[in-house]
């Protein structure tokens, strides 16, 4: 079987909801991927900010292999050592006090919305959830109700009790404040929305507004968390502690796992039976996540990510001076967006032709979310190739 044959076979069977690229990957190591025809690629997408410690990191592989042979699943009726250990790790790195495990990002957000509403109702408040325009919180019904209009089209009726306001606009939030509002959900850095960081002053004000009005502040750090920005969570750059924090993507380094964390105030509104899950946080998934978090510590990836980020931004700025197509470089850590003056898709395709995987998002943004373990040589290779692509597209 070759790339094209598998692509066509897949196309005939899979629900036509992805416009897949006709490449079939069969092997990964670090930031390298190999397709079924043996061609090597450099990966700056990392499964959409998922394989933060690289594809098939030996420590993660070993954790999965040995846990799979020991015990994979027991239900949440019982206690499991890896789940207890992961809870402890997450509580330590987040500064929050309670954790709940899910199987994906959207599910973590769903849980966060539920407990936020549960808390609000316990205080006699309404259940309205305020989210940001251009945000992304997942593809379930409640999470599309928080997100962009394009994901809602044709799926009505939408769940009620959701309102959207422009991002980075304090007045728009102030105008929404009432006893009806249970929570505000915000990505400290919008990911799918085009790598847009929240303004620091804005986020501080939102936090203060929530505290003053007993509104639950939810940070969706599914993409920006787990060392992605050079701190455990993007909130650490801002020095703001939300009431609830969601995590997924990089948490399991490819093993599907999500989580939300909350403070004791929120947790105190939750009682037996309020929420649940069959798979969430099972021994297999939590073992993978523990290994991924330990790799981040052992390999000093928080500091490395900040250093690589500074280096990469410098290199991108050199390209920006050379090529008028680059409008802006934004983001934190290794969650960077190169904003172009035209759609990013042709750039993404040109890079792919040259064996480099990046992502086009929000129309004109080239999104770079490589593994945090990516080497300087690999980053250099990317910069050289991007230089070539920008040059070719410039002279078109
Ligand atoms: C990817 C993402 C989600 C959804 O995660 P899934 O695992 O695809 O459900 C939610 N919020 C943010 C910020 C994301 O980047």
Short mmCIF file of C-alpha atoms and ligand atoms in Angstrom, two decimals:
data_model
loop_
_atom_site.label_atom_id
_atom_site.label_comp_id
_atom_site.label_asym_id
_atom_site.label_seq_id
_atom_site.Cartn_x
_atom_site.Cartn_y
_atom_site.Cartn_z
CA UNK A 1 0.00 0.00 0.00
CA UNK A 2 1.20 3.52 -0.77
CA UNK A 3 0.08 6.99 0.37
CA UNK A 4 -2.47 7.40 -2.39
CA UNK A 5 -4.03 3.93 -2.11
CA UNK A 6 -4.57 4.29 1.64
CA UNK A 7 -5.86 7.82 1.20
CA UNK A 8 -8.52 6.60 -1.24
CA UNK A 9 -9.46 3.62 0.90
CA UNK A 10 -9.88 5.90 3.91
CA UNK A 11 -11.88 8.40 1.88
CA UNK A 12 -14.35 5.67 0.88
CA UNK A 13 -15.04 4.66 4.49
CA UNK A 14 -14.45 7.51 6.91
CA UNK A 15 -17.12 10.13 7.54
CA UNK A 16 -16.22 12.95 5.14
CA UNK A 17 -15.66 15.50 7.90
CA UNK A 18 -11.91 15.90 7.46
CA UNK A 19 -10.29 17.06 4.25
CA UNK A 20 -7.31 14.82 4.82
CA UNK A 21 -3.87 15.33 3.35
CA UNK A 22 -3.00 12.23 1.26
CA UNK A 23 -0.07 11.17 3.42
CA UNK A 24 -0.09 8.04 5.57
CA UNK A 25 2.24 8.11 8.55
CA UNK A 26 3.57 4.89 9.94
CA UNK A 27 6.37 5.86 12.31
CA UNK A 28 7.49 8.72 14.52
CA UNK A 29 10.49 9.56 16.66
CA UNK A 30 10.99 12.90 18.38
CA UNK A 31 10.14 15.54 15.77
CA UNK A 32 10.50 13.18 12.83
CA UNK A 33 7.75 11.28 11.04
CA UNK A 34 7.96 8.73 8.25
CA UNK A 35 5.24 8.02 5.72
CA UNK A 36 4.36 4.62 4.31
CA UNK A 37 6.66 5.21 1.33
CA UNK A 38 9.63 5.87 3.61
CA UNK A 39 9.78 9.64 3.17
CA UNK A 40 10.95 11.55 6.25
CA UNK A 41 9.22 14.68 7.53
CA UNK A 42 10.05 17.29 10.16
CA UNK A 43 7.00 17.79 12.36
CA UNK A 44 6.16 21.27 13.68
CA UNK A 45 2.54 20.38 14.38
CA UNK A 46 3.11 17.57 16.92
CA UNK A 47 -0.37 16.14 16.41
CA UNK A 48 -1.81 19.63 17.12
CA UNK A 49 0.25 20.51 20.18
CA UNK A 50 -0.10 17.01 21.61
CA UNK A 51 3.26 15.21 21.47
CA UNK A 52 5.01 17.81 23.63
CA UNK A 53 7.91 15.51 24.52
CA UNK A 54 8.16 14.16 20.96
CA UNK A 55 6.76 11.16 19.14
CA UNK A 56 7.30 7.86 20.93
CA UNK A 57 9.45 9.24 23.72
CA UNK A 58 11.07 6.09 25.19
CA UNK A 59 9.94 6.90 28.73
CA UNK A 60 6.31 7.34 27.66
CA UNK A 61 6.44 4.20 25.50
CA UNK A 62 7.83 2.18 28.38
CA UNK A 63 5.23 3.50 30.82
CA UNK A 64 2.42 2.52 28.46
CA UNK A 65 3.92 -0.88 27.70
CA UNK A 66 4.47 -1.86 31.29
CA UNK A 67 1.12 -0.50 32.53
CA UNK A 68 -0.70 -2.25 29.66
CA UNK A 69 0.80 -5.52 30.81
CA UNK A 70 -0.12 -4.83 34.46
CA UNK A 71 -3.62 -3.26 34.55
CA UNK A 72 -5.35 -1.04 32.02
CA UNK A 73 -8.77 -0.26 33.40
CA UNK A 74 -10.73 -0.69 36.62
CA UNK A 75 -13.50 2.01 36.51
CA UNK A 76 -13.61 4.97 38.84
CA UNK A 77 -15.30 2.91 41.55
CA UNK A 78 -11.78 2.02 42.70
CA UNK A 79 -8.48 3.72 43.40
CA UNK A 80 -5.47 3.32 41.13
CA UNK A 81 -1.87 4.24 41.99
CA UNK A 82 -1.14 6.03 38.67
CA UNK A 83 -4.29 8.16 38.94
CA UNK A 84 -3.42 9.19 42.50
CA UNK A 85 0.13 10.03 41.41
CA UNK A 86 -1.02 12.07 38.42
CA UNK A 87 -3.57 13.96 40.53
CA UNK A 88 -0.77 14.87 42.92
CA UNK A 89 1.49 16.04 40.09
CA UNK A 90 -1.24 18.16 38.50
CA UNK A 91 -2.27 19.70 41.81
CA UNK A 92 1.40 20.57 42.44
CA UNK A 93 2.07 22.18 39.06
CA UNK A 94 -1.25 24.05 38.85
CA UNK A 95 -1.64 25.30 42.41
CA UNK A 96 -5.28 24.21 42.30
CA UNK A 97 -6.57 21.61 44.71
CA UNK A 98 -8.91 19.16 42.97
CA UNK A 99 -8.77 17.25 39.71
CA UNK A 100 -11.18 15.30 37.51
CA UNK A 101 -10.01 13.19 34.57
CA UNK A 102 -11.74 12.95 31.20
CA UNK A 103 -10.75 11.49 27.82
CA UNK A 104 -10.46 14.59 25.66
CA UNK A 105 -10.34 18.34 25.71
CA UNK A 106 -13.99 18.92 24.90
CA UNK A 107 -14.98 16.56 27.67
CA UNK A 108 -12.77 18.42 30.13
CA UNK A 109 -14.48 21.69 29.13
CA UNK A 110 -17.92 20.08 29.48
CA UNK A 111 -17.01 19.03 33.01
CA UNK A 112 -15.68 22.49 33.79
CA UNK A 113 -18.93 24.08 32.61
CA UNK A 114 -20.95 21.63 34.69
CA UNK A 115 -19.10 22.25 37.94
CA UNK A 116 -19.09 26.02 37.32
CA UNK A 117 -22.87 25.93 36.91
CA UNK A 118 -23.22 23.68 39.94
CA UNK A 119 -21.29 26.21 42.02
CA UNK A 120 -23.28 29.16 40.63
CA UNK A 121 -26.60 27.48 41.36
CA UNK A 122 -25.46 26.72 44.90
CA UNK A 123 -25.04 30.51 45.29
CA UNK A 124 -28.44 31.24 43.78
CA UNK A 125 -26.94 32.56 40.53
CA UNK A 126 -27.94 31.75 36.95
CA UNK A 127 -26.08 29.39 34.66
CA UNK A 128 -24.96 31.64 31.82
CA UNK A 129 -21.52 30.94 30.42
CA UNK A 130 -19.65 33.80 28.74
CA UNK A 131 -17.04 32.88 26.17
CA UNK A 132 -14.91 34.78 23.70
CA UNK A 133 -15.44 35.35 20.01
CA UNK A 134 -12.92 33.41 17.94
CA UNK A 135 -12.46 30.92 20.78
CA UNK A 136 -12.26 27.15 20.52
CA UNK A 137 -13.30 24.79 23.29
CA UNK A 138 -14.17 21.60 21.40
CA UNK A 139 -16.81 20.02 19.16
CA UNK A 140 -19.47 18.67 21.51
CA UNK A 141 -22.79 20.51 21.63
CA UNK A 142 -22.03 22.61 24.70
CA UNK A 143 -18.49 23.38 23.56
CA UNK A 144 -19.63 24.51 20.10
CA UNK A 145 -22.20 26.71 21.84
CA UNK A 146 -19.22 28.55 23.39
CA UNK A 147 -17.27 28.78 20.16
CA UNK A 148 -17.22 30.15 16.66
CA UNK A 149 -20.49 30.48 14.71
CA UNK A 150 -19.09 28.43 11.81
CA UNK A 151 -18.98 25.31 14.01
CA UNK A 152 -22.63 25.78 15.05
CA UNK A 153 -24.15 26.02 11.57
CA UNK A 154 -26.66 23.27 10.93
CA UNK A 155 -26.45 21.77 14.44
CA UNK A 156 -29.22 23.70 16.14
CA UNK A 157 -30.97 23.99 18.40
CA UNK A 158 -27.91 25.03 20.39
CA UNK A 159 -27.79 24.49 24.15
CA UNK A 160 -28.94 27.68 25.82
CA UNK A 161 -27.23 29.80 28.44
CA UNK A 162 -24.19 30.81 26.41
CA UNK A 163 -23.12 34.27 25.30
CA UNK A 164 -20.08 35.46 23.43
CA UNK A 165 -18.14 38.68 23.73
CA UNK A 166 -15.18 40.06 21.75
CA UNK A 167 -11.79 38.83 23.04
CA UNK A 168 -9.48 41.32 24.74
CA UNK A 169 -12.38 43.73 25.28
CA UNK A 170 -13.07 44.43 28.95
CA UNK A 171 -16.06 46.67 28.40
CA UNK A 172 -17.87 43.91 26.50
CA UNK A 173 -17.55 41.67 29.56
CA UNK A 174 -18.52 44.43 32.00
CA UNK A 175 -21.72 44.92 30.01
CA UNK A 176 -22.62 41.25 30.46
CA UNK A 177 -22.14 41.04 34.22
CA UNK A 178 -25.28 40.08 36.12
CA UNK A 179 -26.54 37.46 38.56
CA UNK A 180 -27.37 35.32 35.53
CA UNK A 181 -23.70 34.74 34.78
CA UNK A 182 -22.13 31.59 36.21
CA UNK A 183 -18.75 31.64 34.52
CA UNK A 184 -16.39 33.20 32.03
CA UNK A 185 -14.31 30.83 29.95
CA UNK A 186 -11.20 32.08 28.18
CA UNK A 187 -8.09 30.71 26.51
CA UNK A 188 -5.13 32.76 27.83
CA UNK A 189 -3.78 32.29 24.30
CA UNK A 190 -6.38 31.52 21.64
CA UNK A 191 -5.04 28.55 19.71
CA UNK A 192 -7.36 27.59 16.84
CA UNK A 193 -8.35 31.26 16.74
CA UNK A 194 -4.90 32.12 15.41
CA UNK A 195 -2.43 32.14 18.34
CA UNK A 196 -3.80 35.32 19.92
CA UNK A 197 -2.53 35.98 23.45
CA UNK A 198 -4.78 37.77 25.92
CA UNK A 199 -3.52 41.20 26.97
CA UNK A 200 -2.06 40.97 30.47
CA UNK A 201 -3.98 43.97 31.83
CA UNK A 202 -7.22 42.64 30.32
CA UNK A 203 -6.84 39.20 31.86
CA UNK A 204 -6.07 40.74 35.28
CA UNK A 205 -9.21 42.86 35.05
CA UNK A 206 -11.31 39.86 34.02
CA UNK A 207 -9.97 37.98 37.03
CA UNK A 208 -10.78 40.90 39.35
CA UNK A 209 -14.26 41.25 37.84
CA UNK A 210 -14.94 37.55 38.41
CA UNK A 211 -13.77 37.73 42.02
CA UNK A 212 -15.82 40.83 42.77
CA UNK A 213 -19.00 39.29 41.32
CA UNK A 214 -18.55 35.68 42.43
CA UNK A 215 -18.31 34.58 38.78
CA UNK A 216 -16.28 31.45 38.10
CA UNK A 217 -13.20 32.05 35.95
CA UNK A 218 -12.32 29.12 33.69
CA UNK A 219 -9.03 29.06 31.80
CA UNK A 220 -9.01 26.65 28.89
CA UNK A 221 -5.36 25.61 28.74
CA UNK A 222 -5.92 22.51 26.64
CA UNK A 223 -3.53 23.83 24.01
CA UNK A 224 -1.44 26.33 26.02
CA UNK A 225 -0.76 24.09 29.03
CA UNK A 226 1.72 21.30 29.85
CA UNK A 227 4.88 23.36 29.26
CA UNK A 228 3.79 24.47 25.78
CA UNK A 229 4.55 28.15 26.52
CA UNK A 230 7.67 27.53 28.62
CA UNK A 231 5.79 27.46 31.91
CA UNK A 232 3.57 24.65 33.11
CA UNK A 233 0.57 26.73 32.10
CA UNK A 234 0.16 29.99 30.21
CA UNK A 235 -1.50 31.40 33.34
CA UNK A 236 1.94 31.43 34.95
CA UNK A 237 3.09 34.07 32.44
CA UNK A 238 0.17 36.22 33.55
CA UNK A 239 0.39 35.41 37.26
CA UNK A 240 -3.35 34.76 37.42
CA UNK A 241 -5.03 31.82 39.13
CA UNK A 242 -8.40 30.81 37.63
CA UNK A 243 -11.05 28.92 39.59
CA UNK A 244 -11.05 26.12 37.03
CA UNK A 245 -8.37 25.06 34.55
CA UNK A 246 -8.80 22.61 31.69
CA UNK A 247 -6.03 20.45 30.25
CA UNK A 248 -5.73 17.77 27.55
CA UNK A 249 -3.65 17.70 24.34
CA UNK A 250 -0.05 17.52 25.66
CA UNK A 251 -1.11 15.89 28.91
CA UNK A 252 -0.85 12.31 27.63
CA UNK A 253 1.67 13.01 24.85
CA UNK A 254 -0.68 11.17 22.47
CA UNK A 255 -2.53 8.98 24.91
CA UNK A 256 -6.08 10.40 24.96
CA UNK A 257 -6.59 12.07 28.34
CA UNK A 258 -8.12 15.32 29.53
CA UNK A 259 -8.58 16.87 32.93
CA UNK A 260 -10.01 19.82 34.71
CA UNK A 261 -8.69 21.20 37.95
CA UNK A 262 -10.48 23.50 40.35
CA UNK A 263 -10.06 25.23 43.68
CA UNK A 264 -11.67 24.17 46.93
CA UNK A 265 -14.40 26.81 46.61
CA UNK A 266 -15.74 25.19 43.43
CA UNK A 267 -15.14 21.65 44.66
CA UNK A 268 -17.20 22.34 47.80
CA UNK A 269 -20.33 22.68 45.62
CA UNK A 270 -19.86 19.18 44.20
CA UNK A 271 -21.33 16.17 45.87
CA UNK A 272 -21.40 12.45 45.23
CA UNK A 273 -22.93 11.61 41.84
CA UNK A 274 -22.72 15.09 40.29
CA UNK A 275 -20.36 14.04 37.51
CA UNK A 276 -18.76 10.84 36.27
CA UNK A 277 -16.89 8.93 33.60
CA UNK A 278 -16.14 5.32 32.72
CA UNK A 279 -12.71 5.67 31.14
CA UNK A 280 -11.52 9.02 32.49
CA UNK A 281 -8.16 8.76 34.23
CA UNK A 282 -7.76 5.02 33.85
CA UNK A 283 -4.40 3.46 34.84
CA UNK A 284 -3.15 3.27 31.24
CA UNK A 285 -3.88 6.90 30.35
CA UNK A 286 -2.62 8.29 33.65
CA UNK A 287 0.62 6.26 33.44
CA UNK A 288 1.36 7.85 30.07
CA UNK A 289 0.65 11.32 31.44
CA UNK A 290 2.90 10.82 34.49
CA UNK A 291 5.74 9.79 32.18
CA UNK A 292 5.16 12.83 29.93
CA UNK A 293 5.24 15.22 32.91
CA UNK A 294 8.35 13.55 34.33
CA UNK A 295 10.14 13.94 30.99
CA UNK A 296 9.36 17.67 31.05
CA UNK A 297 11.05 17.94 34.45
CA UNK A 298 13.96 15.55 33.78
CA UNK A 299 14.86 17.16 30.46
CA UNK A 300 14.47 20.72 31.72
CA UNK A 301 11.90 21.46 29.02
CA UNK A 302 10.34 24.50 30.69
CA UNK A 303 13.57 26.48 30.41
CA UNK A 304 14.47 24.92 27.06
CA UNK A 305 11.13 25.89 25.61
CA UNK A 306 11.62 29.52 26.64
CA UNK A 307 15.13 29.53 25.11
CA UNK A 308 14.08 27.85 21.87
CA UNK A 309 11.16 30.23 21.65
CA UNK A 310 13.41 33.29 21.93
CA UNK A 311 15.75 31.86 19.29
CA UNK A 312 12.92 30.94 16.92
CA UNK A 313 11.22 34.33 17.28
CA UNK A 314 14.56 36.03 16.48
CA UNK A 315 14.95 33.93 13.34
CA UNK A 316 11.34 34.58 12.29
CA UNK A 317 11.91 38.31 12.79
CA UNK A 318 14.86 38.15 10.42
CA UNK A 319 12.51 36.61 7.83
CA UNK A 320 9.91 39.28 8.59
CA UNK A 321 12.42 41.99 7.66
CA UNK A 322 13.18 40.14 4.42
CA UNK A 323 9.64 39.30 3.38
CA UNK A 324 6.69 41.72 3.44
CA UNK A 325 4.26 38.76 3.49
CA UNK A 326 4.92 38.33 7.24
CA UNK A 327 2.70 40.77 9.12
CA UNK A 328 3.26 39.67 12.68
CA UNK A 329 4.82 36.99 14.86
CA UNK A 330 2.89 36.26 18.03
CA UNK A 331 2.49 33.74 20.79
CA UNK A 332 4.43 32.42 23.77
CA UNK A 333 6.94 29.61 24.13
CA UNK A 334 6.58 27.08 21.34
CA UNK A 335 3.04 28.14 20.58
CA UNK A 336 3.75 30.64 17.83
CA UNK A 337 1.78 32.12 14.97
CA UNK A 338 3.28 33.63 11.85
CA UNK A 339 0.61 36.00 10.57
CA UNK A 340 0.70 36.30 6.78
CA UNK A 341 -0.90 38.83 4.45
CA UNK A 342 -2.71 36.09 2.51
CA UNK A 343 -4.14 32.63 3.37
CA UNK A 344 -1.59 30.39 5.06
CA UNK A 345 -2.75 27.21 3.31
CA UNK A 346 -0.49 27.56 0.22
CA UNK A 347 2.47 28.12 2.56
CA UNK A 348 1.56 25.06 4.55
CA UNK A 349 1.34 23.04 1.34
CA UNK A 350 4.66 24.36 0.02
CA UNK A 351 6.35 23.45 3.31
CA UNK A 352 4.81 20.00 3.18
CA UNK A 353 6.20 19.47 -0.33
CA UNK A 354 9.61 20.09 1.23
CA UNK A 355 8.97 17.63 4.05
CA UNK A 356 7.93 20.06 6.78
CA UNK A 357 4.66 19.77 8.64
CA UNK A 358 3.17 23.00 9.94
CA UNK A 359 -0.44 24.07 10.22
CA UNK A 360 -2.60 26.80 8.74
CA UNK A 361 -5.23 28.17 11.10
CA UNK A 362 -7.56 31.18 11.32
CA UNK A 363 -7.17 31.70 7.55
CA UNK A 364 -3.83 33.52 7.41
CA UNK A 365 -1.86 32.20 10.38
CA UNK A 366 0.90 29.63 10.08
CA UNK A 367 0.77 27.84 13.43
CA UNK A 368 3.97 26.42 14.91
CA UNK A 369 3.50 24.04 17.83
CA UNK A 370 6.45 21.62 17.58
CA UNK A 371 7.51 19.14 20.23
CA UNK A 372 9.33 20.99 23.02
CA UNK A 373 12.19 18.53 22.47
CA UNK A 374 12.76 19.72 18.89
CA UNK A 375 16.49 20.36 18.29
CA UNK A 376 18.07 23.64 17.18
CA UNK A 377 19.24 21.88 14.00
CA UNK A 378 15.67 20.94 13.24
CA UNK A 379 14.46 24.47 13.94
CA UNK A 380 17.25 25.79 11.71
CA UNK A 381 16.14 23.46 8.93
CA UNK A 382 12.60 24.74 9.28
CA UNK A 383 13.78 28.37 9.08
CA UNK A 384 15.83 27.65 5.93
CA UNK A 385 12.88 25.94 4.30
CA UNK A 386 10.45 28.70 5.30
CA UNK A 387 12.92 31.21 3.84
CA UNK A 388 12.83 29.29 0.52
CA UNK A 389 9.04 29.08 0.56
CA UNK A 390 8.61 32.78 1.37
CA UNK A 391 11.07 33.61 -1.40
CA UNK A 392 9.21 31.47 -3.95
CA UNK A 393 5.82 32.87 -2.94
CA UNK A 394 7.15 36.42 -2.91
CA UNK A 395 8.33 36.28 -6.52
CA UNK A 396 5.01 34.79 -7.68
C1 LIG B 1 -8.08 21.20 21.08
C2 LIG B 1 -8.78 22.09 22.02
C3 LIG B 1 -9.98 21.70 22.64
C4 LIG B 1 -10.69 20.42 22.30
O1 LIG B 1 -9.95 19.30 22.59
P1 LIG B 1 -10.41 17.86 21.98
O2 LIG B 1 -9.49 16.89 22.63
O3 LIG B 1 -10.26 17.95 20.50
O4 LIG B 1 -11.84 17.68 22.37
C5 LIG B 1 -10.53 22.56 23.57
N1 LIG B 1 -9.96 23.73 23.88
C6 LIG B 1 -8.81 24.14 23.31
C7 LIG B 1 -8.20 25.44 23.73
C8 LIG B 1 -8.19 23.35 22.36
O5 LIG B 1 -7.06 23.77 21.77
#
